[in-house]
PDB file of C-alpha atoms in Angstrom:
ATOM      1  CA  MET A 185      -5.943  -6.302 -17.277  1.00 92.00           C
ATOM      2  CA  ILE A 186      -3.979  -6.110 -14.378  1.00 96.00           C
ATOM      3  CA  HIS A 187      -5.639  -5.942 -10.523  1.00 96.00           C
ATOM      4  CA  ILE A 188      -3.869  -5.031  -8.068  1.00 98.00           C
ATOM      5  CA  VAL A 189      -4.219  -5.648  -4.461  1.00 98.00           C
ATOM      6  CA  ILE A 190      -2.763  -4.480  -1.303  1.00 98.00           C
ATOM      7  CA  THR A 191      -3.501  -6.023   1.545  1.00 97.00           C
ATOM      8  CA  SER A 192      -1.806  -5.193   5.430  1.00 97.00           C
ATOM      9  CA  HIS A 193      -1.938  -6.011   8.744  1.00 97.00           C
ATOM     10  CA  GLY A 194      -4.114  -2.720   9.827  1.00 96.00           C
ATOM     11  CA  GLY A 195      -4.376   0.158   8.391  1.00 95.00           C
ATOM     12  CA  LEU A 196      -1.192  -0.657   6.264  1.00 97.00           C
ATOM     13  CA  ALA A 197      -2.688  -0.424   2.812  1.00 98.00           C
ATOM     14  CA  GLU A 198      -4.805   1.895   3.147  1.00 97.00           C
ATOM     15  CA  GLY A 199      -2.573   4.835   3.831  1.00 97.00           C
ATOM     16  CA  LEU A 200       0.016   3.591   1.096  1.00 98.00           C
ATOM     17  CA  LEU A 201      -3.208   4.522  -1.938  1.00 98.00           C
ATOM     18  CA  GLN A 202      -3.524   7.111  -0.176  1.00 97.00           C
ATOM     19  CA  SER A 203      -0.409   8.266  -0.419  1.00 98.00           C
ATOM     20  CA  SER A 204       0.250   6.729  -3.933  1.00 97.00           C
ATOM     21  CA  ASN A 205      -2.877   9.293  -5.301  1.00 97.00           C
ATOM     22  CA  MET A 206      -1.081  12.091  -3.859  1.00 97.00           C
ATOM     23  CA  LEU A 207       1.316  11.693  -5.475  1.00 97.00           C
ATOM     24  CA  ILE A 208       0.547   9.357  -9.563  1.00 97.00           C
ATOM     25  CA  GLY A 209      -3.814  10.920  -8.879  1.00 96.00           C
ATOM     26  CA  GLU A 210      -6.691   7.809  -8.030  1.00 95.00           C
ATOM     27  CA  GLN A 211      -5.731   4.153 -10.119  1.00 92.00           C
ATOM     28  CA  GLU A 212      -8.178   2.100 -11.482  1.00 91.00           C
ATOM     29  CA  ASN A 213      -7.970  -1.482 -10.677  1.00 92.00           C
ATOM     30  CA  VAL A 214      -6.106  -0.680  -7.116  1.00 97.00           C
ATOM     31  CA  GLU A 215      -7.891  -1.973  -3.622  1.00 95.00           C
ATOM     32  CA  CYS A 216      -6.673  -1.950  -0.100  1.00 97.00           C
ATOM     33  CA  ILE A 217      -7.546  -5.763   2.230  1.00 97.00           C
ATOM     34  CA  THR A 218      -7.294  -4.717   5.512  1.00 96.00           C
ATOM     35  CA  PHE A 219      -6.400  -7.450   8.286  1.00 97.00           C
ATOM     36  CA  ALA A 220      -8.375  -6.414  11.306  1.00 96.00           C
ATOM     37  CA  PRO A 221      -7.014  -6.899  14.377  1.00 95.00           C
ATOM     38  CA  ASP A 222     -11.052  -8.947  15.672  1.00 96.00           C
ATOM     39  CA  MET A 223     -10.326 -11.120  12.221  1.00 96.00           C
ATOM     40  CA  GLY A 224      -9.487 -14.224  11.874  1.00 96.00           C
ATOM     41  CA  ALA A 225      -8.174 -16.581   9.092  1.00 97.00           C
ATOM     42  CA  GLU A 226     -10.967 -17.747   7.428  1.00 97.00           C
ATOM     43  CA  GLU A 227     -12.688 -14.008   7.199  1.00 97.00           C
ATOM     44  CA  LEU A 228      -9.418 -12.908   5.483  1.00 97.00           C
ATOM     45  CA  ASP A 229     -10.017 -16.171   3.267  1.00 97.00           C
ATOM     46  CA  GLU A 230     -13.927 -15.174   2.837  1.00 97.00           C
ATOM     47  CA  ILE A 231     -12.877 -11.424   1.522  1.00 97.00           C
ATOM     48  CA  TYR A 232     -10.128 -12.091  -0.439  1.00 96.00           C
ATOM     49  CA  SER A 233     -12.462 -14.588  -2.428  1.00 95.00           C
ATOM     50  CA  ALA A 234     -15.727 -11.876  -2.774  1.00 95.00           C
ATOM     51  CA  LYS A 235     -12.226  -9.388  -4.140  1.00 93.00           C
ATOM     52  CA  ILE A 236     -10.610 -11.349  -6.379  1.00 93.00           C
ATOM     53  CA  THR A 237     -13.332 -13.326  -9.532  1.00 90.00           C
ATOM     54  CA  ASP A 238     -12.626 -13.528 -13.512  1.00 89.00           C
ATOM     55  CA  ILE A 239      -9.392 -14.577 -13.479  1.00 91.00           C
ATOM     56  CA  SER A 240      -8.000 -14.857 -16.743  1.00 90.00           C
ATOM     57  CA  ASP A 241      -5.512 -14.613 -18.977  1.00 90.00           C
ATOM     58  CA  ASN A 242      -7.128 -10.754 -19.423  1.00 89.00           C
ATOM     59  CA  ASN A 243      -7.920 -10.447 -16.338  1.00 92.00           C
ATOM     60  CA  GLN A 244      -5.186 -11.043 -13.763  1.00 96.00           C
ATOM     61  CA  TYR A 245      -4.078  -9.780  -9.977  1.00 97.00           C
ATOM     62  CA  LEU A 246      -1.114  -8.909  -8.571  1.00 97.00           C
ATOM     63  CA  ILE A 247      -1.057  -8.725  -4.706  1.00 97.00           C
ATOM     64  CA  LEU A 248       1.504  -6.461  -2.675  1.00 97.00           C
ATOM     65  CA  CYS A 249       1.922  -7.880   1.175  1.00 97.00           C
ATOM     66  CA  ASP A 250       3.549  -5.492   3.405  1.00 95.00           C
ATOM     67  CA  ILE A 251       5.292  -9.086   5.460  1.00 94.00           C
ATOM     68  CA  LYS A 252       6.572 -12.688   4.298  1.00 94.00           C
ATOM     69  CA  GLY A 253       4.784 -15.023   6.298  1.00 94.00           C
ATOM     70  CA  GLY A 254       2.670 -12.790   7.791  1.00 95.00           C
ATOM     71  CA  THR A 255      -1.424 -14.175   7.875  1.00 97.00           C
ATOM     72  CA  PRO A 256      -2.192 -11.573   4.493  1.00 97.00           C
ATOM     73  CA  PHE A 257       0.622 -13.350   2.756  1.00 95.00           C
ATOM     74  CA  ASN A 258       0.456 -16.984   3.796  1.00 96.00           C
ATOM     75  CA  VAL A 259      -3.527 -16.952   3.286  1.00 96.00           C
ATOM     76  CA  VAL A 260      -3.424 -15.433  -0.056  1.00 96.00           C
ATOM     77  CA  SER A 261      -0.033 -17.334  -0.871  1.00 95.00           C
ATOM     78  CA  ARG A 262      -2.631 -20.566  -1.523  1.00 94.00           C
ATOM     79  CA  TYR A 263      -4.270 -18.293  -4.296  1.00 94.00           C
ATOM     80  CA  SER A 264      -0.903 -18.007  -6.075  1.00 93.00           C
ATOM     81  CA  PHE A 265      -0.718 -20.763  -6.102  1.00 93.00           C
ATOM     82  CA  LYS A 266      -2.994 -22.298  -7.837  1.00 90.00           C
ATOM     83  CA  ASN A 267      -3.879 -20.201 -10.641  1.00 93.00           C
ATOM     84  CA  ASP A 268      -0.305 -18.699 -12.840  1.00 93.00           C
ATOM     85  CA  ASN A 269      -3.102 -14.874 -13.131  1.00 95.00           C
ATOM     86  CA  ILE A 270      -1.623 -14.586  -9.850  1.00 96.00           C
ATOM     87  CA  ALA A 271       1.583 -13.052  -8.057  1.00 96.00           C
ATOM     88  CA  VAL A 272       1.721 -12.045  -4.433  1.00 96.00           C
ATOM     89  CA  ILE A 273       4.804  -9.915  -4.194  1.00 95.00           C
ATOM     90  CA  TYR A 274       6.023  -9.358   0.111  1.00 94.00           C
ATOM     91  CA  GLY A 275       8.035  -6.642   1.200  1.00 93.00           C
ATOM     92  CA  VAL A 276       5.355  -4.082  -0.120  1.00 95.00           C
ATOM     93  CA  ASN A 277       5.633   0.089   0.161  1.00 95.00           C
ATOM     94  CA  LEU A 278       4.683   3.045  -1.437  1.00 96.00           C
ATOM     95  CA  PRO A 279       7.565   3.213  -4.656  1.00 95.00           C
ATOM     96  CA  ILE A 280       6.987  -0.626  -4.823  1.00 96.00           C
ATOM     97  CA  LEU A 281       3.215   0.287  -5.494  1.00 97.00           C
ATOM     98  CA  ILE A 282       3.544   3.252  -7.895  1.00 97.00           C
ATOM     99  CA  ALA A 283       5.992   1.491  -9.648  1.00 97.00           C
ATOM    100  CA  ALA A 284       3.165  -1.235  -9.881  1.00 97.00           C
ATOM    101  CA  LEU A 285       0.234   1.190 -10.695  1.00 97.00           C
ATOM    102  CA  LEU A 286       2.177   2.864 -13.328  1.00 97.00           C
ATOM    103  CA  GLU A 287       3.259  -0.192 -15.190  1.00 96.00           C
ATOM    104  CA  ALA A 288      -0.310  -1.751 -14.877  1.00 96.00           C
ATOM    105  CA  GLN A 289      -0.568   0.253 -17.196  1.00 92.00           C
ATOM    106  CA  ASP A 290       0.821   0.240 -20.047  1.00 91.00           C
ATOM    107  CA  GLU A 291      -0.971  -1.879 -23.307  1.00 89.00           C
ATOM    108  CA  GLY A 292       1.293  -4.587 -23.488  1.00 89.00           C
ATOM    109  CA  ALA A 293       1.398  -5.180 -19.337  1.00 93.00           C
ATOM    110  CA  THR A 294       1.398  -8.863 -18.069  1.00 95.00           C
ATOM    111  CA  LEU A 295       1.657  -9.290 -15.050  1.00 95.00           C
ATOM    112  CA  VAL A 296       4.545 -12.307 -15.447  1.00 95.00           C
ATOM    113  CA  GLY A 297       6.438  -9.073 -16.865  1.00 95.00           C
ATOM    114  CA  LEU A 298       5.521  -6.888 -14.115  1.00 95.00           C
ATOM    115  CA  THR A 299       6.634  -8.622 -11.747  1.00 94.00           C
ATOM    116  CA  GLU A 300       9.425  -9.629 -12.891  1.00 94.00           C
ATOM    117  CA  SER A 301      10.648  -5.988 -13.238  1.00 94.00           C
ATOM    118  CA  LEU A 302       9.443  -5.279  -9.696  1.00 94.00           C
ATOM    119  CA  GLN A 303      12.063  -7.567  -8.023  1.00 92.00           C
ATOM    120  CA  LYS A 304      14.979  -6.352 -10.529  1.00 91.00           C
ATOM    121  CA  GLN A 305      14.029  -2.315  -9.301  1.00 90.00           C
ATOM    122  CA  PHE A 306      13.411  -3.062  -6.012  1.00 90.00           C
ATOM    123  CA  SER A 307      16.217  -6.246  -4.801  1.00 81.00           C
ATOM    124  CA  GLU A 308      17.188  -3.460  -2.544  1.00 76.00           C
ATOM    125  CA  SER A 309      15.023  -0.691  -1.667  1.00 73.00           C
ATOM    126  CA  ILE A 310      16.598  -0.026   1.106  1.00 64.00           C
ATOM    127  CA  GLY A 311      19.385   1.636   2.447  1.00 66.00           C
ATOM    128  CA  VAL A 312      21.480   4.106   4.572  1.00 67.00           C
ATOM    129  CA  SER A 313      21.055   7.711   4.409  1.00 65.00           C
ATOM    130  CA  GLU A 314      25.266   8.397   4.330  1.00 68.00           C
ATOM    131  CA  LEU A 315      26.698  11.872   3.107  1.00 66.00           C
TER     132      LEU A 315
END
């Protein structure tokens, strides 16, 4: 099973999850972790430690962060450096979240396969609207 954790500064993670619920319905195995203005990195690390548990080949975690180099990214990346069953992707947006949620449900989905798929699909995820 692949668990998806959305983490961000402020309420972005909750907003993304709420929007994805409107579009594809509520999903299992997804939760948000917010880095609030009054928190420090140690407190955030404690929250990750409590949420990211029982890590194994059958219990993997995809962590979707808002920005590279931010406190949520820096703190949670340490988990992925220590364990191949945890992957961290930065630059989360609604299309990436929806794709991750849907693909993670596929029978036989793996963390490696999911991260590779997301990287291929969204390597150029922004564009300029043109006529």
